[in-house]
Amino acid sequence: MDWIPLISEHQLEDIRKLSSQQDQLIFKHSTRCSISSMAKNRLERAVPANVQFHFLDLIKYRSISNKIETEFDVSHESPQVLLIRDGKCIYDESHSGISMEEIEQQVNQ
């Protein structure tokens, strides 16, 4: 999988704009959490072609996570995925609920 590192709050505006052309997924990952590592592995098994995947290291960039919470009106979880379409979060899931199958269903709606 070609993760796009999310390292700046300014990228959130780009994600919002890009989401009008292609779904954008943000994966909030804690490098200190085994559940987060398992979720990341599940995501990397199958990748839909029509989604861009952004990777946020929560340990390094907690302020970006806080901004995501505000910008997309979602409560912080870790690990967490957010699917952004037309500038809004249309789907979010956390912990063991993260599955590529569910993401694919959301993308194909």
PDB file of C-alpha atoms in Angstrom:
ATOM      1  CA  MET A   1       0.000   0.000   0.000  1.00  0.00           C
ATOM      2  CA  ASP A   2       1.187   3.499  -0.804  1.00  0.00           C
ATOM      3  CA  TRP A   3       0.392   5.462   2.341  1.00  0.00           C
ATOM      4  CA  ILE A   4       0.473   9.231   2.048  1.00  0.00           C
ATOM      5  CA  PRO A   5       2.058  10.483   5.288  1.00  0.00           C
ATOM      6  CA  LEU A   6      -0.108  13.037   7.064  1.00  0.00           C
ATOM      7  CA  ILE A   7       2.421  15.358   8.668  1.00  0.00           C
ATOM      8  CA  SER A   8       0.856  18.809   8.421  1.00  0.00           C
ATOM      9  CA  GLU A   9      -2.488  20.324   9.348  1.00  0.00           C
ATOM     10  CA  HIS A  10      -2.450  22.050   5.947  1.00  0.00           C
ATOM     11  CA  GLN A  11      -2.873  18.646   4.291  1.00  0.00           C
ATOM     12  CA  LEU A  12      -6.360  18.399   5.776  1.00  0.00           C
ATOM     13  CA  GLU A  13      -7.563  21.134   3.436  1.00  0.00           C
ATOM     14  CA  ASP A  14      -6.011  19.256   0.497  1.00  0.00           C
ATOM     15  CA  ILE A  15      -7.772  16.065   1.622  1.00  0.00           C
ATOM     16  CA  ARG A  16     -11.054  17.949   1.841  1.00  0.00           C
ATOM     17  CA  LYS A  17     -10.612  19.332  -1.704  1.00  0.00           C
ATOM     18  CA  LEU A  18      -9.439  16.024  -3.195  1.00  0.00           C
ATOM     19  CA  SER A  19     -12.420  14.245  -1.666  1.00  0.00           C
ATOM     20  CA  SER A  20     -14.724  15.855  -4.229  1.00  0.00           C
ATOM     21  CA  GLN A  21     -12.897  13.875  -6.940  1.00  0.00           C
ATOM     22  CA  GLN A  22     -11.854  10.717  -5.082  1.00  0.00           C
ATOM     23  CA  ASP A  23     -12.615   9.281  -1.645  1.00  0.00           C
ATOM     24  CA  GLN A  24      -9.883   9.948   0.913  1.00  0.00           C
ATOM     25  CA  LEU A  25      -9.199   7.673   3.878  1.00  0.00           C
ATOM     26  CA  ILE A  26      -7.331   8.762   6.991  1.00  0.00           C
ATOM     27  CA  PHE A  27      -5.895   6.046   9.208  1.00  0.00           C
ATOM     28  CA  LYS A  28      -4.978   7.296  12.669  1.00  0.00           C
ATOM     29  CA  HIS A  29      -2.318   4.914  13.984  1.00  0.00           C
ATOM     30  CA  SER A  30      -0.631   4.622  17.350  1.00  0.00           C
ATOM     31  CA  THR A  31       2.804   3.070  16.926  1.00  0.00           C
ATOM     32  CA  ARG A  32       2.642   1.982  20.585  1.00  0.00           C
ATOM     33  CA  CYS A  33      -0.591  -0.014  20.279  1.00  0.00           C
ATOM     34  CA  SER A  34      -0.822  -3.642  19.152  1.00  0.00           C
ATOM     35  CA  ILE A  35      -4.506  -3.237  18.200  1.00  0.00           C
ATOM     36  CA  SER A  36      -3.512  -0.369  15.934  1.00  0.00           C
ATOM     37  CA  SER A  37      -0.817  -2.525  14.311  1.00  0.00           C
ATOM     38  CA  MET A  38      -3.347  -5.298  13.684  1.00  0.00           C
ATOM     39  CA  ALA A  39      -5.782  -2.813  12.123  1.00  0.00           C
ATOM     40  CA  LYS A  40      -3.031  -1.479   9.864  1.00  0.00           C
ATOM     41  CA  ASN A  41      -2.166  -5.007   8.731  1.00  0.00           C
ATOM     42  CA  ARG A  42      -5.825  -5.711   7.920  1.00  0.00           C
ATOM     43  CA  LEU A  43      -6.025  -2.547   5.846  1.00  0.00           C
ATOM     44  CA  GLU A  44      -2.914  -3.417   3.868  1.00  0.00           C
ATOM     45  CA  ARG A  45      -4.253  -6.797   2.689  1.00  0.00           C
ATOM     46  CA  ALA A  46      -6.613  -5.409   0.037  1.00  0.00           C
ATOM     47  CA  VAL A  47      -6.710  -1.906  -1.329  1.00  0.00           C
ATOM     48  CA  PRO A  48      -9.575  -0.430  -3.381  1.00  0.00           C
ATOM     49  CA  ALA A  49      -8.228   1.402  -6.411  1.00  0.00           C
ATOM     50  CA  ASN A  50     -10.483   4.439  -6.077  1.00  0.00           C
ATOM     51  CA  VAL A  51      -9.333   5.650  -2.634  1.00  0.00           C
ATOM     52  CA  GLN A  52      -6.281   7.572  -1.470  1.00  0.00           C
ATOM     53  CA  PHE A  53      -4.922   6.409   1.903  1.00  0.00           C
ATOM     54  CA  HIS A  54      -3.398   8.847   4.390  1.00  0.00           C
ATOM     55  CA  PHE A  55      -1.400   7.653   7.388  1.00  0.00           C
ATOM     56  CA  LEU A  56      -1.263   9.672  10.603  1.00  0.00           C
ATOM     57  CA  ASP A  57       1.273   8.721  13.277  1.00  0.00           C
ATOM     58  CA  LEU A  58      -0.585   9.803  16.405  1.00  0.00           C
ATOM     59  CA  ILE A  59       2.518   9.794  18.580  1.00  0.00           C
ATOM     60  CA  LYS A  60       4.360  12.291  16.377  1.00  0.00           C
ATOM     61  CA  TYR A  61       1.398  14.364  15.211  1.00  0.00           C
ATOM     62  CA  ARG A  62      -1.235  14.456  17.945  1.00  0.00           C
ATOM     63  CA  SER A  63      -2.108  18.051  17.060  1.00  0.00           C
ATOM     64  CA  ILE A  64      -3.209  16.900  13.592  1.00  0.00           C
ATOM     65  CA  SER A  65      -5.478  14.322  15.202  1.00  0.00           C
ATOM     66  CA  ASN A  66      -7.024  17.075  17.304  1.00  0.00           C
ATOM     67  CA  LYS A  67      -7.586  19.136  14.160  1.00  0.00           C
ATOM     68  CA  ILE A  68      -9.212  16.137  12.422  1.00  0.00           C
ATOM     69  CA  GLU A  69     -11.614  15.815  15.334  1.00  0.00           C
ATOM     70  CA  THR A  70     -12.668  19.444  14.895  1.00  0.00           C
ATOM     71  CA  GLU A  71     -12.597  19.626  11.092  1.00  0.00           C
ATOM     72  CA  PHE A  72     -14.563  16.432  10.458  1.00  0.00           C
ATOM     73  CA  ASP A  73     -16.707  16.399  13.617  1.00  0.00           C
ATOM     74  CA  VAL A  74     -15.607  12.973  14.895  1.00  0.00           C
ATOM     75  CA  SER A  75     -14.552  11.897  18.353  1.00  0.00           C
ATOM     76  CA  HIS A  76     -10.928  10.830  18.662  1.00  0.00           C
ATOM     77  CA  GLU A  77     -10.233   7.090  18.725  1.00  0.00           C
ATOM     78  CA  SER A  78      -7.061   5.117  18.188  1.00  0.00           C
ATOM     79  CA  PRO A  79      -6.764   3.332  15.901  1.00  0.00           C
ATOM     80  CA  GLN A  80      -9.366   4.949  13.713  1.00  0.00           C
ATOM     81  CA  VAL A  81     -10.282   5.250  10.037  1.00  0.00           C
ATOM     82  CA  LEU A  82     -12.211   8.110   8.511  1.00  0.00           C
ATOM     83  CA  LEU A  83     -13.578   8.072   4.983  1.00  0.00           C
ATOM     84  CA  ILE A  84     -13.872  11.563   3.534  1.00  0.00           C
ATOM     85  CA  ARG A  85     -16.140  12.315   0.576  1.00  0.00           C
ATOM     86  CA  ASP A  86     -17.151  15.744  -0.696  1.00  0.00           C
ATOM     87  CA  GLY A  87     -15.392  17.399   2.232  1.00  0.00           C
ATOM     88  CA  LYS A  88     -17.214  15.444   4.935  1.00  0.00           C
ATOM     89  CA  CYS A  89     -16.527  12.345   6.982  1.00  0.00           C
ATOM     90  CA  ILE A  90     -19.091   9.830   5.731  1.00  0.00           C
ATOM     91  CA  TYR A  91     -17.773   6.886   7.745  1.00  0.00           C
ATOM     92  CA  ASP A  92     -15.540   6.321  10.733  1.00  0.00           C
ATOM     93  CA  GLU A  93     -14.646   3.216  12.667  1.00  0.00           C
ATOM     94  CA  SER A  94     -12.158   2.282  15.338  1.00  0.00           C
ATOM     95  CA  HIS A  95     -10.337  -0.602  16.952  1.00  0.00           C
ATOM     96  CA  SER A  96     -11.436  -4.098  15.899  1.00  0.00           C
ATOM     97  CA  GLY A  97     -14.301  -2.629  13.859  1.00  0.00           C
ATOM     98  CA  ILE A  98     -11.850  -1.496  11.187  1.00  0.00           C
ATOM     99  CA  SER A  99     -12.223  -3.702   8.119  1.00  0.00           C
ATOM    100  CA  MET A 100     -11.398  -3.176   4.473  1.00  0.00           C
ATOM    101  CA  GLU A 101     -14.596  -4.971   3.479  1.00  0.00           C
ATOM    102  CA  GLU A 102     -16.712  -2.352   5.263  1.00  0.00           C
ATOM    103  CA  ILE A 103     -14.622   0.463   3.788  1.00  0.00           C
ATOM    104  CA  GLU A 104     -15.102  -0.983   0.309  1.00  0.00           C
ATOM    105  CA  GLN A 105     -18.868  -1.113   0.867  1.00  0.00           C
ATOM    106  CA  GLN A 106     -18.860   2.548   1.871  1.00  0.00           C
ATOM    107  CA  VAL A 107     -16.710   3.492  -1.129  1.00  0.00           C
ATOM    108  CA  ASN A 108     -19.021   1.670  -3.531  1.00  0.00           C
ATOM    109  CA  GLN A 109     -22.200   3.377  -2.298  1.00  0.00           C
TER     110      GLN A 109
END
